[in-house]
XYZ file of C-alpha atoms in Angstrom:
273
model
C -11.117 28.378 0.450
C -11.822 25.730 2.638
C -10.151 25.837 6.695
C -6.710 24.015 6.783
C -6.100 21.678 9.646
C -3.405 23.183 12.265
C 0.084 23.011 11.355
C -0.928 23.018 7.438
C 0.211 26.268 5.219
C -2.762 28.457 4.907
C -2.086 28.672 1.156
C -4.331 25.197 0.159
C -7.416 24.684 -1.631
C -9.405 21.794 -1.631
C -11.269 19.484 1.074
C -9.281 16.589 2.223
C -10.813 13.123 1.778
C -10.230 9.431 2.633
C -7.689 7.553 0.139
C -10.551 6.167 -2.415
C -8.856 5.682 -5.767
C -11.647 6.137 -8.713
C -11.683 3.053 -11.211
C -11.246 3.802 -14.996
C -13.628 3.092 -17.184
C -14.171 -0.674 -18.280
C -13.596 0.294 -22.127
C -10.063 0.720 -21.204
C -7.840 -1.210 -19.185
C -7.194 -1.345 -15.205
C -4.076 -0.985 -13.573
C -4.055 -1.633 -10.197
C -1.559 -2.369 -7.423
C -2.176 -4.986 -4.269
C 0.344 -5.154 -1.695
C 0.425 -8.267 0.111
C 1.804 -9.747 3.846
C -0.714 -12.774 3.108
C 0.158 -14.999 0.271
C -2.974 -17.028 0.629
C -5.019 -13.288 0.177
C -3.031 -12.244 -2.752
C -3.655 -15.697 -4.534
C -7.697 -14.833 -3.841
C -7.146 -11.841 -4.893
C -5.472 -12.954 -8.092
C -7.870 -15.368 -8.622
C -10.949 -13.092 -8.919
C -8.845 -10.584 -10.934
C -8.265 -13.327 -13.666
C -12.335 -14.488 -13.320
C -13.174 -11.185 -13.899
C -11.238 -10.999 -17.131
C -12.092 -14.117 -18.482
C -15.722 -13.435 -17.900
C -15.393 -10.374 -20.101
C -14.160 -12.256 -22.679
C -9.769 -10.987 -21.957
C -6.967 -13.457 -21.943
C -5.268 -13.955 -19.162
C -1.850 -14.409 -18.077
C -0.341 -15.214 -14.704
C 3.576 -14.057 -14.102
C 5.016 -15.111 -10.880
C 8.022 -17.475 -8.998
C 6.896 -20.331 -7.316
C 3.159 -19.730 -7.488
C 0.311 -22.712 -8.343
C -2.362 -22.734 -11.096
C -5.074 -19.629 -10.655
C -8.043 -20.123 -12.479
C -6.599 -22.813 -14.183
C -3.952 -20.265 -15.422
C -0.342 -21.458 -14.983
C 2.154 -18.982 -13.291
C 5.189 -18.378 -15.855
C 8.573 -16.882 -14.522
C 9.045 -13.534 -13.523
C 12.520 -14.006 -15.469
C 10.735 -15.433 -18.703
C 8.553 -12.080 -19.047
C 10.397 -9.373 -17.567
C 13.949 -10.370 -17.793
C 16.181 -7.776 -16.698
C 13.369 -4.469 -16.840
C 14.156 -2.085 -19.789
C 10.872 -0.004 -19.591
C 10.457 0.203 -22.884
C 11.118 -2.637 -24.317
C 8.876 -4.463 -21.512
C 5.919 -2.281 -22.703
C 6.240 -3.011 -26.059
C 6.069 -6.734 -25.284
C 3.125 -6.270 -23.415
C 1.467 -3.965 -26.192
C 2.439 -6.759 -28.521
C 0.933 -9.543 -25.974
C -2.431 -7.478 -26.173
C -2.657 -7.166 -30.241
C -2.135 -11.075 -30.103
C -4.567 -11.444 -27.778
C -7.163 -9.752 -29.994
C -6.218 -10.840 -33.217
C -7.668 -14.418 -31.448
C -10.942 -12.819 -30.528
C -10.403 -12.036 -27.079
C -11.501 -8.796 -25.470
C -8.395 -7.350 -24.435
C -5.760 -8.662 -22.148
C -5.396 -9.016 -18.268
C -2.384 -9.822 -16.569
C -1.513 -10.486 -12.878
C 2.116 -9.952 -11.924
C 3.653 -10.857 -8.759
C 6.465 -8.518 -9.182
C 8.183 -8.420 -5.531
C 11.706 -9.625 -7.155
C 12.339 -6.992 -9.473
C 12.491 -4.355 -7.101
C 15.079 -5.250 -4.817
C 17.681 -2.855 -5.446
C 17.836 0.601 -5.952
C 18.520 0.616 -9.842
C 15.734 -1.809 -10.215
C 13.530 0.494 -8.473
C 13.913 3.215 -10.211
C 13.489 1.184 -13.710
C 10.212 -0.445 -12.122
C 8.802 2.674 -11.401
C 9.546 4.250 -14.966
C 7.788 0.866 -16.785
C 4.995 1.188 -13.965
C 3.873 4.226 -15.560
C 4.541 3.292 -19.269
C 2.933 0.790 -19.452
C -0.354 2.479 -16.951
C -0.265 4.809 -20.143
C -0.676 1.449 -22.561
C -3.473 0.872 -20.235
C -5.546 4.134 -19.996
C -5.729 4.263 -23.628
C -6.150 0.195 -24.394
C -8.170 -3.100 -23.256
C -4.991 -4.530 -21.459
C -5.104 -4.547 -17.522
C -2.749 -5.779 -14.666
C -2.544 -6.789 -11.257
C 0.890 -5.281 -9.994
C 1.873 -7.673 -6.607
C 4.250 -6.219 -3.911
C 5.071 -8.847 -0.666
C 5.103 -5.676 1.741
C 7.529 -8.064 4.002
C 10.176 -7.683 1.640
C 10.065 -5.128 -0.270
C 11.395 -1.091 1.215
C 8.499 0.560 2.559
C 9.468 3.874 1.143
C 9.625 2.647 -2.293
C 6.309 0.463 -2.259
C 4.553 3.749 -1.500
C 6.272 4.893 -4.586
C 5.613 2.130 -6.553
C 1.784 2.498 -5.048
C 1.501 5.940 -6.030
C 1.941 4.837 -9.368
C -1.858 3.455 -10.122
C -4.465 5.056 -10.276
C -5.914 1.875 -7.483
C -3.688 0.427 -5.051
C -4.781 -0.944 -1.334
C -1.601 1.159 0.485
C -2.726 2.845 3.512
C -1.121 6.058 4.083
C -0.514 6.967 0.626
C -1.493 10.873 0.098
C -1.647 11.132 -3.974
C -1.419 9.473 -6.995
C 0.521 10.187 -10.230
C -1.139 8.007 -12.611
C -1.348 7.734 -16.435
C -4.901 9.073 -18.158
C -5.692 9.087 -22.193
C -5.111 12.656 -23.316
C -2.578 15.280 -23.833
C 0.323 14.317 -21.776
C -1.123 11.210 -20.601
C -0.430 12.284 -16.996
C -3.227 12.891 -13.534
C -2.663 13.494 -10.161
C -5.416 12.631 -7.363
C -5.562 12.785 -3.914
C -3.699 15.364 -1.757
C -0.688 17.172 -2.650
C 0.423 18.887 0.658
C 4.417 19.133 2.086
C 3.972 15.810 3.294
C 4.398 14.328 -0.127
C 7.143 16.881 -1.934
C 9.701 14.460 -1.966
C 7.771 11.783 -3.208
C 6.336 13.996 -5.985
C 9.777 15.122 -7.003
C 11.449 11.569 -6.829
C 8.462 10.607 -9.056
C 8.211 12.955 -11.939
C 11.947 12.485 -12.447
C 11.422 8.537 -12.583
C 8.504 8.723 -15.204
C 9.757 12.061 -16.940
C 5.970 12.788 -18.044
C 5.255 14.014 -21.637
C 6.019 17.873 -22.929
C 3.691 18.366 -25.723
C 4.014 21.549 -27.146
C 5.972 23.545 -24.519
C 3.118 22.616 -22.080
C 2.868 19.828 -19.480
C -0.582 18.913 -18.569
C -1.499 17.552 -15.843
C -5.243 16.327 -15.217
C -6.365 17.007 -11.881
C -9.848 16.583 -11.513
C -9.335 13.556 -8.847
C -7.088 16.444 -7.243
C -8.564 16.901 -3.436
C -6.567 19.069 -2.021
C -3.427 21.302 -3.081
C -0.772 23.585 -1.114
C 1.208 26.147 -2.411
C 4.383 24.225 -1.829
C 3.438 21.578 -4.573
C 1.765 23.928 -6.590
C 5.230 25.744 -7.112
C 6.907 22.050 -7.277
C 5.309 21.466 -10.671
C 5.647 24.632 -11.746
C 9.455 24.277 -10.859
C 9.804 20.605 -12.331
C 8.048 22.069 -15.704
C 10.547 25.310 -15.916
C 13.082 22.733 -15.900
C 11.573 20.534 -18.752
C 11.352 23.967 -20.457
C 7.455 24.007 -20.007
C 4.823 25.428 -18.497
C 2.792 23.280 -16.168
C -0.838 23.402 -16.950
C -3.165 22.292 -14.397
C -6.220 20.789 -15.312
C -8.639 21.224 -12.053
C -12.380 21.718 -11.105
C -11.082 23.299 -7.760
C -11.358 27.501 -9.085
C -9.485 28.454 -5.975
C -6.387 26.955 -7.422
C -6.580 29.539 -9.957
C -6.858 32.579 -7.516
C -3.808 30.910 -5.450
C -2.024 30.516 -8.395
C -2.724 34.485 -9.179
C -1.946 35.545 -5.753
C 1.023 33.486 -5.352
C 2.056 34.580 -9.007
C 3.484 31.354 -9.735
C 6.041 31.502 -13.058
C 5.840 28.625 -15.212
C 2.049 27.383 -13.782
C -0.901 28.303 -15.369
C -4.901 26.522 -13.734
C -7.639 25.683 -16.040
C -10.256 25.211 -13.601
C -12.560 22.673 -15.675
């Protein structure tokens, strides 16, 4: 077990780490989030995001109010793509986008969207952050990738870390763990650290994305997992007993096994792999 900084439970495993997101691999998409104070940055940004696809051999689509040409790529309205966000629906346009975009002989699809307007209120929010990881499930299994842009200056700072935790790469400081999508039973992975500082974030998140059940189990893959306190270890557990599940975690830390064991955690069972 590896020493706990002061004021942390002594019931952790792991070895905390800076916030470095791993990439997926290139034969499936990318789903990334960029939050933005600098419009001028997230337009450069954009730009070699679109480049990138194109040069792969993707189509490319840029979604947006008010913004000019990228790449030669014309911005279409927010409100002409997303309309009012029914999760979805909105993947299923996007999964529909992609099969067009290879039935022409493209590569896959790659999409920047500056999304700041659809998560103004609270109710759009929440229905943001349920497509967010839909649709990061389209992409960890398919060639479609997106760009998710957040103007930091006006959106709630509490829910962009939220909305941040949602991809597997995002450029949010401060942001402890991510619950991501990944191709595999119950689609669902957690990296980072998962310590008290981030229980209510956890919780608020697994009840916006409702991750899969298969098979009275709910797996979670963990092997970007740094760090792990009891606290959260009993969350999931806790969240899966109330899905009527177990919680399997999926882990290449073996302590969390022993905690789990000591701790004799109901409803969690560690696969240290």
């Amino acid at each position: 077990m590896q020493s706990v900084p002061r004021g942390r439970t002594a019931y952790a495993v792991g070895m905390r780490t800076a916030d470095a997101p791993a990439a997926r691999p290139t034969a499936t998409g990318r789903h990334l989030c960029w939050a933005y104070a600098d419009r001028d940055e997230f337009l450069g940004q954009a730009r070699d995001f679109l480049a990138e696809g194109r040069a792969s051999g993707a189509a490319v689509r840029l979604v947006g109010d008010g913004l000019p040409d990228v790449e030669g790529v014309p911005a279409e309205p927010v409100s002409d793509v997303y309309g009012v966000v029914d999760p979805a629906a909105t993947v299923s346009y996007w999964a529909a986008a992609l099969a067009d975009a290879l039935a022409a002989g493209h590569t896959g699809l790659r999409v920047v969207g500056e999304v700041t307007p659809l998560v103004r209120s609270a109710a759009q929010i929440a229905a943001f952050a349920a497509y967010e990881h839909q649709v990061d499930r389209l992409m960890a299994r398919h060639p479609l990738s997106g760009m998710c842009a957040y103007d930091r200056r006006r959106v709630d700072p509490a829910a962009l870390s939220d909305l941040a935790s949602l991809h597997a790469v995002h450029n949010l400081p401060g942001v402890s763990f991510r619950l991501h999508a990944v191709a595999g039973s119950g689609d669902l992975a957690i990296s980072g650290e998962l310590d008290v500082t981030g229980m209510a974030a956890l919780a608020r998140l697994l009840d916006r994305v409702a991750p899969t059940v298969v098979d009275g189990e709910l797996v979670v893959d963990a092997r970007g997992l740094d760090f792990v306190d009891h606290r959260s270890l009993m969350q999931l557990a806790s969240y899966a007993r109330g899905r009527g599940a177990t919680a399997v975690l999926r882990t290449p830390l073996p302590a969390a096994a022993r905690l789990v064991e000591l701790l004799r955690v109901p409803g969690l069972r560690v696969e240290a792999r």
